Short mmCIF file of C-alpha atoms and ligand atoms in Angstrom, two decimals:
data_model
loop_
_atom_site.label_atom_id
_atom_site.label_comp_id
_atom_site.label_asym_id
_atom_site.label_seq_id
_atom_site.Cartn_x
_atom_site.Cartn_y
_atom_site.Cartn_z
CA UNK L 1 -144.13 33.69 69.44
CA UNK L 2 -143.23 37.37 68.71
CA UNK L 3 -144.22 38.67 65.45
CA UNK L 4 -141.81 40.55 63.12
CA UNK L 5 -144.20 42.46 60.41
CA UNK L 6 -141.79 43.50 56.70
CA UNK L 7 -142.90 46.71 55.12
CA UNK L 8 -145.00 46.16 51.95
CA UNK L 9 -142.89 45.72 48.89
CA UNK L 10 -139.97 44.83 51.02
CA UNK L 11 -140.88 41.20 51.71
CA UNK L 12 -139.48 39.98 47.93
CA UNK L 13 -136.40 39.05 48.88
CA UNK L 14 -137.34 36.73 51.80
CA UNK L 15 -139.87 35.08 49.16
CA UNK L 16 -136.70 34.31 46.92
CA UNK L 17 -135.45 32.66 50.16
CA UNK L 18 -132.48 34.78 50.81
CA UNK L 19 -131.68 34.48 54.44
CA UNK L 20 -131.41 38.56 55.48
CA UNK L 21 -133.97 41.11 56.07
CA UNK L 22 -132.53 44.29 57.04
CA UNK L 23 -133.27 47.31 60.03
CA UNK L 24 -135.28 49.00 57.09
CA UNK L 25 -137.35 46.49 55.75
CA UNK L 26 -139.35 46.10 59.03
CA UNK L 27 -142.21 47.90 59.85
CA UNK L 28 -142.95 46.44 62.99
CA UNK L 29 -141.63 43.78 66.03
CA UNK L 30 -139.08 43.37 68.71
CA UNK L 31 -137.71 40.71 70.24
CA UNK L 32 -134.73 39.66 72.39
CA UNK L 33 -131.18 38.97 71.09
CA UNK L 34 -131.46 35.37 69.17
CA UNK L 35 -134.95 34.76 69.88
CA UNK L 36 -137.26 32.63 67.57
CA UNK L 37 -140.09 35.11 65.78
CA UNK L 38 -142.25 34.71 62.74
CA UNK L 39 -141.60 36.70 60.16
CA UNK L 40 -144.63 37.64 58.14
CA UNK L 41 -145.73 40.48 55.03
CA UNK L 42 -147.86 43.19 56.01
CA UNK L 43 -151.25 41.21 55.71
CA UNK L 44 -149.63 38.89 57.72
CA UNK L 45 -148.52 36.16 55.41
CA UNK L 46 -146.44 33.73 56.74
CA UNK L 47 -142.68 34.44 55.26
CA UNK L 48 -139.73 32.55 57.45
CA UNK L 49 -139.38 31.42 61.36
CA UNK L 50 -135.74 33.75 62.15
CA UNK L 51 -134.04 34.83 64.40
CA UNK L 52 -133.38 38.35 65.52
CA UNK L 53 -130.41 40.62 66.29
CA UNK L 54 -131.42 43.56 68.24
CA UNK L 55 -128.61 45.45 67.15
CA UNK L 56 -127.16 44.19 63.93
CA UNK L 57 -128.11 46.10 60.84
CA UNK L 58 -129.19 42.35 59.37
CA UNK L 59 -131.83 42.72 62.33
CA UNK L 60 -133.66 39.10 60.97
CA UNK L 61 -131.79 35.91 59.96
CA UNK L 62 -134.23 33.30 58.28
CA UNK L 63 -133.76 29.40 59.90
CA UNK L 64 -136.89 28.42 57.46
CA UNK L 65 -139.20 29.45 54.84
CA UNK L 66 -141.29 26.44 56.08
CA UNK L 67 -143.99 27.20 58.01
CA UNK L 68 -144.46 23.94 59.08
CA UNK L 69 -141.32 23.77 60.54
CA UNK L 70 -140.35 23.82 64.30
CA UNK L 71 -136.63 25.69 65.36
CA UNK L 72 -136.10 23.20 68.00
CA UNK L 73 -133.43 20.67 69.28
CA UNK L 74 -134.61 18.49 66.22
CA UNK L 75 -134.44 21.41 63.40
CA UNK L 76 -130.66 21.63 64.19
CA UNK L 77 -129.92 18.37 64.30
CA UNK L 78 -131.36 17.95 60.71
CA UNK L 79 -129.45 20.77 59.64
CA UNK L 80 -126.15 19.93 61.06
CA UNK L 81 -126.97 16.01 59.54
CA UNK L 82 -127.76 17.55 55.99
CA UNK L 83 -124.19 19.38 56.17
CA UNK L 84 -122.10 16.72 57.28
CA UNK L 85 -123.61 14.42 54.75
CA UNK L 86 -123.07 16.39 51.80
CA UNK L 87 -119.24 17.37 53.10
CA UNK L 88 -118.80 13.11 52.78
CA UNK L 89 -120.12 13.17 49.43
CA UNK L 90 -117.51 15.81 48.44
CA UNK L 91 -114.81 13.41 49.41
CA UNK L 92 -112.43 16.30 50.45
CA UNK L 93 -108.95 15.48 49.97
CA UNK L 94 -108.00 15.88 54.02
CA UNK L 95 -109.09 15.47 57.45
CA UNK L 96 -109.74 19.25 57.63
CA UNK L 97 -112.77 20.21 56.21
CA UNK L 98 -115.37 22.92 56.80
CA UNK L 99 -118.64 21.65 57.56
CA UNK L 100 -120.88 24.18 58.38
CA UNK L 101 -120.75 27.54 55.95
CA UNK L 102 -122.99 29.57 57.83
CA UNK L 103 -126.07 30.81 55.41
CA UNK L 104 -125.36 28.19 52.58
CA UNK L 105 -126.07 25.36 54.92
CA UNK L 106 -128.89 27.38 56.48
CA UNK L 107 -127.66 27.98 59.92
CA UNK L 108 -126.89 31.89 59.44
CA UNK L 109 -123.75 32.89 61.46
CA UNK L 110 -122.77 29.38 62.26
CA UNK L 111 -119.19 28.35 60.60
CA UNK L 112 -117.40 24.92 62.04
CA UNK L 113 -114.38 23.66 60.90
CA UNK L 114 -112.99 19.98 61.46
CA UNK L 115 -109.39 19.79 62.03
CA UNK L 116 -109.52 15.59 62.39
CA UNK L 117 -110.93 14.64 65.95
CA UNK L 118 -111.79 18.38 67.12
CA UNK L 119 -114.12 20.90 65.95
CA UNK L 120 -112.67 24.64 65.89
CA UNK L 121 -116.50 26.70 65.69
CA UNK L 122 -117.22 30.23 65.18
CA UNK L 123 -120.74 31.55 66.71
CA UNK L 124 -121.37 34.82 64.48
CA UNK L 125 -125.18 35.88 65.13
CA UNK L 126 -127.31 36.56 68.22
CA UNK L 127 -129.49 32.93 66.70
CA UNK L 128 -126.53 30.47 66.63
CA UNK L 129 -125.47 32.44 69.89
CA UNK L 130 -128.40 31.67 71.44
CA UNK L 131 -128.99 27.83 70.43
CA UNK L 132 -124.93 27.06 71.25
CA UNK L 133 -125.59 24.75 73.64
CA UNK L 134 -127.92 22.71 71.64
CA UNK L 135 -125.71 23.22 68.40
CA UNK L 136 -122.75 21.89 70.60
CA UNK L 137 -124.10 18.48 71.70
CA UNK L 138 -125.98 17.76 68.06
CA UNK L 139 -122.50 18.78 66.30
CA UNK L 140 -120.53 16.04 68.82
CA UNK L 141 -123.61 13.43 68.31
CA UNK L 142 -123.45 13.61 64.58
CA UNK L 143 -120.02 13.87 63.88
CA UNK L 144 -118.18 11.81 66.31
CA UNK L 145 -115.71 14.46 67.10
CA UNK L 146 -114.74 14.19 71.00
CA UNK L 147 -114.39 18.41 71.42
CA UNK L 148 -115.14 21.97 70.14
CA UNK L 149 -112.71 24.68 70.63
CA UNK L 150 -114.41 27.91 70.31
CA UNK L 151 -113.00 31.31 67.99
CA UNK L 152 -115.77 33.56 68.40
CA UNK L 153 -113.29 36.33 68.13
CA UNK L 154 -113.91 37.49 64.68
CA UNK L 155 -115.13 41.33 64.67
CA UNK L 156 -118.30 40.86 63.32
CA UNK L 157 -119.45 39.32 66.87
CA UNK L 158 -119.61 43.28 67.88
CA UNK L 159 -122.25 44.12 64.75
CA UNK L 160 -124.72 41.56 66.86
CA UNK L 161 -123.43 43.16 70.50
CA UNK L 162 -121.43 39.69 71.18
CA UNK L 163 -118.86 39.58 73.00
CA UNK L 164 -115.75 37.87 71.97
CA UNK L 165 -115.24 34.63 73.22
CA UNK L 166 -112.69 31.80 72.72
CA UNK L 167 -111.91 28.55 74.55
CA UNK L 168 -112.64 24.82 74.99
CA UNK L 169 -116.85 24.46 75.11
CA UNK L 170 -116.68 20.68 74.75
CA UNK L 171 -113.47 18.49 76.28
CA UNK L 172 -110.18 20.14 76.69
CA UNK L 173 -105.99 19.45 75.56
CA UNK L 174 -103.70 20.53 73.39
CA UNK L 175 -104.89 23.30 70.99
CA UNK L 176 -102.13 22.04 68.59
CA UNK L 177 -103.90 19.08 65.69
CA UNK L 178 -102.27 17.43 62.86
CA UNK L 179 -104.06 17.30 59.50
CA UNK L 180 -103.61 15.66 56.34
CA UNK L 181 -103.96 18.05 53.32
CA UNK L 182 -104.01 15.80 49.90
CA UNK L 183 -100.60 14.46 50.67
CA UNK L 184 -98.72 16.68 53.33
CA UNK L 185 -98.66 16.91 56.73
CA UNK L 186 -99.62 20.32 58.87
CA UNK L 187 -100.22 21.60 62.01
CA UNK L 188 -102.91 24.35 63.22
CA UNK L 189 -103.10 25.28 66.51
CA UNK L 190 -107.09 25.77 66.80
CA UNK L 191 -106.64 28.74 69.89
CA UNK L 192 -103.74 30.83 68.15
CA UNK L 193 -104.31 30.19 64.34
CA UNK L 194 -105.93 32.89 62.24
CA UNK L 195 -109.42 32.47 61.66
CA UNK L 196 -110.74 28.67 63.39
CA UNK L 197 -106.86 27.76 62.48
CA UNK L 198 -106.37 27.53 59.05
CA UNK L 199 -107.09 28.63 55.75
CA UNK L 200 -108.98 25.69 54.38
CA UNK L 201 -110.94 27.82 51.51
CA UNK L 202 -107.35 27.40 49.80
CA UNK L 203 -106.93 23.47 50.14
CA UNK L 204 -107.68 22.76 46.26
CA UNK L 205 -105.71 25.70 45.05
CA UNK L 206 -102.72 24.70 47.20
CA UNK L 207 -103.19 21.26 44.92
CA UNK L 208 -102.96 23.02 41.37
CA UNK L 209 -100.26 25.07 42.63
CA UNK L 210 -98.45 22.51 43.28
CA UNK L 211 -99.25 20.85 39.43
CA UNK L 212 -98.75 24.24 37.99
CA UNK L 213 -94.93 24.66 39.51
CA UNK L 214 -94.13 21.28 38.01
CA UNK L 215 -95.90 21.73 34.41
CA UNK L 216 -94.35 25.18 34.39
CA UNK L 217 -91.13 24.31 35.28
CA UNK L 218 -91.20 27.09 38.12
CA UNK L 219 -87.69 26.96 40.08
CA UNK L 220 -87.80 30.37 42.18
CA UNK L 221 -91.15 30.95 44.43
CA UNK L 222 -92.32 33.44 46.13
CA UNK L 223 -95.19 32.64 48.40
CA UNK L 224 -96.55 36.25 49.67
CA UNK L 225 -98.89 36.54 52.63
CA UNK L 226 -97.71 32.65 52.87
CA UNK L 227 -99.16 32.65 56.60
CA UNK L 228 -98.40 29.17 57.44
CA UNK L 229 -96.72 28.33 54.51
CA UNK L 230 -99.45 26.04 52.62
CA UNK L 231 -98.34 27.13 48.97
CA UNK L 232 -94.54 26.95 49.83
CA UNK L 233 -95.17 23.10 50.81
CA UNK L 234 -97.17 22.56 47.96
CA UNK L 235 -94.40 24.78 45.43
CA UNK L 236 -91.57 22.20 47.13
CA UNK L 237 -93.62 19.24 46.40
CA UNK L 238 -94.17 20.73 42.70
CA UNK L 239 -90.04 20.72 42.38
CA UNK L 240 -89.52 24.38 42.88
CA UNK L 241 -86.10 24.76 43.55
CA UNK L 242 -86.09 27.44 46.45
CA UNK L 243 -89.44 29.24 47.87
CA UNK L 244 -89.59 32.49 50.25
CA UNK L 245 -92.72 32.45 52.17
CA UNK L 246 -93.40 36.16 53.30
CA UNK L 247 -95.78 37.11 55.95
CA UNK L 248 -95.94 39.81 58.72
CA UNK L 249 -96.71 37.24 61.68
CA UNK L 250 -93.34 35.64 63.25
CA UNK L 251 -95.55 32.95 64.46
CA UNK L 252 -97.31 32.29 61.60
CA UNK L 253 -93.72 31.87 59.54
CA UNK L 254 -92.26 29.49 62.62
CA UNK L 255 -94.77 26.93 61.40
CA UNK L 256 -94.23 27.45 57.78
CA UNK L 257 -90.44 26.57 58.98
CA UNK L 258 -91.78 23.11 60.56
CA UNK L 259 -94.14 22.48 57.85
CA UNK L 260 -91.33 22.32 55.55
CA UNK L 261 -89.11 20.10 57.69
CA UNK L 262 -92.44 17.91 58.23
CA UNK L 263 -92.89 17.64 54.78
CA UNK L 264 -89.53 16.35 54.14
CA UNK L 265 -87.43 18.63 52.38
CA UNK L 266 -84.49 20.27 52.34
CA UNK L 267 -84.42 23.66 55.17
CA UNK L 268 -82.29 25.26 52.96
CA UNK L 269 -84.60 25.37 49.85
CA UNK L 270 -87.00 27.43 52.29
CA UNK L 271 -86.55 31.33 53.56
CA UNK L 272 -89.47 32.76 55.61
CA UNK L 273 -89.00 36.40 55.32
CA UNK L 274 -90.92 38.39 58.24
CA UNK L 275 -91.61 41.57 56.19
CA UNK L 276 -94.58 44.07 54.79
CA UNK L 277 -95.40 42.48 51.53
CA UNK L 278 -95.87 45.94 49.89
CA UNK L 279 -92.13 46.96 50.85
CA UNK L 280 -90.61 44.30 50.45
CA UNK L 281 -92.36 43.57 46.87
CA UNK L 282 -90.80 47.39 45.78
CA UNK L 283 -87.52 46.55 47.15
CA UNK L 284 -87.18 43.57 44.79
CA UNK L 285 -88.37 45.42 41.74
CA UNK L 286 -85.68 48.32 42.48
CA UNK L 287 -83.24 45.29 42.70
CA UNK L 288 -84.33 43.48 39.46
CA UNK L 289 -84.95 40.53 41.48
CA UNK L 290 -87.34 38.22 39.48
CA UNK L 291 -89.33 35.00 40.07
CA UNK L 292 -90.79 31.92 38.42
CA UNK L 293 -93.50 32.16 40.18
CA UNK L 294 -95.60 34.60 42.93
CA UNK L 295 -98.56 33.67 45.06
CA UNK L 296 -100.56 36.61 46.21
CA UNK L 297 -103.29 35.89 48.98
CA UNK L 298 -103.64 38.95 51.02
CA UNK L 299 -106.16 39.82 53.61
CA UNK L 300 -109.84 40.76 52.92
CA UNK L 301 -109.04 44.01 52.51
CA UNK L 302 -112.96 44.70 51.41
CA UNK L 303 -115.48 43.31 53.88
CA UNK L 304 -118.30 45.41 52.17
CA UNK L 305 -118.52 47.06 48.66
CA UNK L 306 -118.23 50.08 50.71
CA UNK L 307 -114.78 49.30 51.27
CA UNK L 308 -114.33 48.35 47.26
CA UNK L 309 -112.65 51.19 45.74
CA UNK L 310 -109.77 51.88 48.45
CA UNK L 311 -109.58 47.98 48.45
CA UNK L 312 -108.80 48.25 44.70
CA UNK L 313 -106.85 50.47 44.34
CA UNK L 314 -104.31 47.90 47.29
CA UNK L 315 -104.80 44.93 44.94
CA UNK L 316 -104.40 46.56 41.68
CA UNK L 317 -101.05 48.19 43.20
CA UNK L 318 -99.76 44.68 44.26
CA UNK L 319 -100.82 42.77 41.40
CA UNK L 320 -98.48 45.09 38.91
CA UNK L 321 -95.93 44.62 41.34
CA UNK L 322 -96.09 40.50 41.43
CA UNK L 323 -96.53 40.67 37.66
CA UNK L 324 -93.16 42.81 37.31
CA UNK L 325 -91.24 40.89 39.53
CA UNK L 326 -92.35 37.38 37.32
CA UNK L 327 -89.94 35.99 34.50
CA UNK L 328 -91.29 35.77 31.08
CA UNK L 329 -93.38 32.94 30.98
CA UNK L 330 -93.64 32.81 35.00
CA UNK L 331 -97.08 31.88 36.80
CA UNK L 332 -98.76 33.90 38.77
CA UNK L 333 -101.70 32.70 41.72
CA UNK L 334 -103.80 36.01 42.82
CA UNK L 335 -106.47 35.99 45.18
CA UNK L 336 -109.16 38.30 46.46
CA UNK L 337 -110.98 37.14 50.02
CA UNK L 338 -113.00 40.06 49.80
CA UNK L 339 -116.66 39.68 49.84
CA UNK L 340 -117.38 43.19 48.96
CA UNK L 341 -115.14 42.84 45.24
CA UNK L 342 -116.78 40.39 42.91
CA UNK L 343 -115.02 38.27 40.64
CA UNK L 344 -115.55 40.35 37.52
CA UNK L 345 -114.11 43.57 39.63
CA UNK L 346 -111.34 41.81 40.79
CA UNK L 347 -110.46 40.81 36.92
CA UNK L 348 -110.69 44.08 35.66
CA UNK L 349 -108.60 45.69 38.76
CA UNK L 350 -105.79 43.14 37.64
CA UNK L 351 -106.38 43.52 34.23
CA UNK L 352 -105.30 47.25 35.13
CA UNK L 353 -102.90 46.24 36.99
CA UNK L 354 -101.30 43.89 33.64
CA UNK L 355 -101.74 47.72 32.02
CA UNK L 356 -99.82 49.72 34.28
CA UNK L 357 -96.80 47.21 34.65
CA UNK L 358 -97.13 46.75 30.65
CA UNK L 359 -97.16 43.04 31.18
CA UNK L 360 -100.14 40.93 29.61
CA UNK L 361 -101.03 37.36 30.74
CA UNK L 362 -102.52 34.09 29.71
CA UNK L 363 -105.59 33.31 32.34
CA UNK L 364 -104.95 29.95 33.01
CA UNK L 365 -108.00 29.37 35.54
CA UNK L 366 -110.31 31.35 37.61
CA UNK L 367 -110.04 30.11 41.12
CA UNK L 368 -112.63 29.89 43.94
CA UNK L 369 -112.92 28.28 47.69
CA UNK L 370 -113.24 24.42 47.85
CA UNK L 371 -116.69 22.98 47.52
CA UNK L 372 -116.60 22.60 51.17
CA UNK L 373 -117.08 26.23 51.27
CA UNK L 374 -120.57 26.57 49.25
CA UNK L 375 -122.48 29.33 47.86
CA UNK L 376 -126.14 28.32 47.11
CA UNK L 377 -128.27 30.14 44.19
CA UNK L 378 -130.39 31.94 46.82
CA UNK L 379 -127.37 33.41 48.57
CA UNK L 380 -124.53 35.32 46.47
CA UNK L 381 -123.06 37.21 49.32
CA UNK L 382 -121.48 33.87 49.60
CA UNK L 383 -118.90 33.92 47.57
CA UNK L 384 -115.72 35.73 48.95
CA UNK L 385 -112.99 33.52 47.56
CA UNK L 386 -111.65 34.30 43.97
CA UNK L 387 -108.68 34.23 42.21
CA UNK L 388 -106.87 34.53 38.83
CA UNK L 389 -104.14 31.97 37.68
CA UNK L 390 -101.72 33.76 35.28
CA UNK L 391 -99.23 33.10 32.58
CA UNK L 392 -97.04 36.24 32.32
CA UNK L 393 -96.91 36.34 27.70
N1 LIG S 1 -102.08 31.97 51.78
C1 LIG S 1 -102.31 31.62 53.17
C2 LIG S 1 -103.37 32.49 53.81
C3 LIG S 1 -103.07 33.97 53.79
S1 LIG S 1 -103.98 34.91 54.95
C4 LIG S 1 -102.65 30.14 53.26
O1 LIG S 1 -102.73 29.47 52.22
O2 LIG S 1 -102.81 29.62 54.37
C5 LIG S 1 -103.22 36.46 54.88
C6 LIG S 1 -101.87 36.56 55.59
O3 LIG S 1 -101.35 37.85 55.30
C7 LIG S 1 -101.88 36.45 57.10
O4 LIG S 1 -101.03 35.40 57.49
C8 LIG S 1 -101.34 37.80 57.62
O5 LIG S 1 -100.46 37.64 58.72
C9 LIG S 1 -100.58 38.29 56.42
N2 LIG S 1 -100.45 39.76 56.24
C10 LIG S 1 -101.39 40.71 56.37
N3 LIG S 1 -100.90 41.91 55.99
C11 LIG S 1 -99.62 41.71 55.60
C12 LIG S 1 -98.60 42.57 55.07
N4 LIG S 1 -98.82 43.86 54.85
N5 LIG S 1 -97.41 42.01 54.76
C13 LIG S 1 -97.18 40.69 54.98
N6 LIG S 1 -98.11 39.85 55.45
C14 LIG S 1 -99.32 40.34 55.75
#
């Protein structure tokens, strides 16, 4: 086993169990991409069995801090058991449900999504990489499911020198699954869907939307960045009268149209507008359009706090805009899926934004992913998800 030796003083974090140990933190070791090394301090205390990424800047991802503990066909199993378990205990509201999170269910990179009989999986370090076989047949053995469609095609693949792959690992058929989400009907397409598909971080917001549009009497909706149209189903089934969903992706709107129609209501109370939210936002305000109430669920637009300031100045200009365009007394849903704004930032920047469109707000809720999508104490970097609910005073 190949030895990985942490610079003195830089072995803390590691002893707090978080999963990471960066390039700079190691003063000695190699190994190939994914392999299985030891970890250990400088007078060579045991630390964590990892893995290691040869050319990721997060060169060590921890499996254990046990050092009695064997990375084997056995250690995945348990891990992928432990998961799937404590998904059932949620009792998730649908037959789509994440049940792997990557670091908070301690398989670092790994992220697999149920979408009813198939699994949609995204390999993200050189460790999961190199066990996918392994973590293939366990995931079928323990959950039943009769195939895996793989989306390694995310961009953080090229950090760890990946290429990007995507296809059918396990069985094969149509890439197009029905799910069940609390009490409507949709359909991801597991090959061409953003992501492994869907947005299911969004499942239990999508809920109190819906709740919110009927206790607030919301009539006129508009559902920005709507991609498949989850919060304009869930804004129809609250009684909104008529909902635009907005997104840039043609495709992505063509199945908010059929979600609608699958849903049961009325085509005409529905208008999927194929636009640049930013424009089209502007255009409204310059021609006093206004709305009951305005989802906003952009794209991360800060991966890393490195990214955080351009990033907020985007959300902060699109926030005064939704808050201009609301009706007195209107809701507004915002949402940050940046991992590299916090939840505190991301109130402030809106708070700003409340200041510069001379609009102030109720906060009805602070919003987060489902619980399917956990954060653990050891591991903030976690949480990505957040979002304000707002009353516009
Ligand atoms: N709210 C959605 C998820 C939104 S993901 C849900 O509940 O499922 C972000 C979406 O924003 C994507 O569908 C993407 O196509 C769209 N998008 C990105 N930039 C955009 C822009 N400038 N204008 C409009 N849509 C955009």
């Amino acid at each position: 086993m190949k030895v990985i030796q942490i610079r003195e003083g830089k072995e803390r974090s590691l002893l707090r169990r978080h999963p990471w140990v960066f390039q700079g933190s190691i003063a000695s070791g190699k190994a190939d991409l994914g392999e299985t090394v030891r970890v250990q301090s400088h007078d060579g205390q045991f630390l964590a069995w990892a893995a290691y990424s040869p050319n990721s800047q997060i060169r060590v991802r921890a499996w254990s801090f046990d050092e009695g503990e064997r990375i084997d066909r056995a250690f995945f199993r348990r891990r992928i058991e432990q998961a799937v378990a404590v998904r059932a205990r949620m009792a998730v509201p649908s037959n789509g449900v994440r049940l792997l999170h990557g670091e908070a269910d301690g398989l670092p990179g790994l992220v697999v999504d149920r979408y009813d009989d198939t699994l949609s999986v995204q390999f993200l370090s050189s460790g999961v990489e190199r066990w996918k076989d392994v973590i293939a047949d366990e995931l079928l053995a323990v959950t039943g499911c009769t195939r895996i469609f793989e989306r390694s095609d995310a961009s953080v693949r090229q950090l760890e020198g990946l290429p990007s792959v995507t296809g059918w690992l396990r069985g094969d058929g149509s890439t197009v699954i029905t799910l069940q989400e609390h009490r409507w009907h949709l359909r991801v397409d597991v090959a061409e869907g953003h992501k492994t598909g869907y947005y299911l971080d969004q499942r239990d917001n999508r809920a109190l939307f819906a709740d919110m549009v009927r206790q607030y009497g919301c009539k006129q909706v508009l559902n920005c960045f709507s991609y498949t149209g989850g919060f304009s189903v869930a804004a129809l089934a609250g009684g909104a009268e008529e909902v635009w969903s907005v997104d840039s992706s043609a495709p992505a709107l063509a199945r908010a149209v059929e979600h609608v129609a699958l849903n049961g209501f009325e085509a005409e109370r529905h208008h999927a507008v194929d636009a640049d939210v930013n424009a089209l936002l502007r255009q409204h305000l310059k021609e006093g359009r206004r709305f009951d109430a305005i989802v906003l669920d952009p794209p991360k637009l800060a991966p890393t706090a490195a990214h955080a300031e351009r990033a907020a100045r985007a959300y902060k200009d699109i926030n005064r805009l939704g808050l201009m365009l609301l009706n007195e007394g209107g809701l507004l849903l915002s949402f940050s899926c940046s991992g590299g704004i916090s939840a505190d930032l991301f109130h402030k920047i809106v708070a700003g934004a409340g200041m510069d469109a001379k609009v102030d707000a109720y906060l009805l809720r602070r919003l987060e992913a489902g619980s399917d999508h956990p954060t653990t104490l050891t591991f903030p970097e976690g949480e990505y998800l957040k979002g304000l609910a707002l009353l516009r005073r």
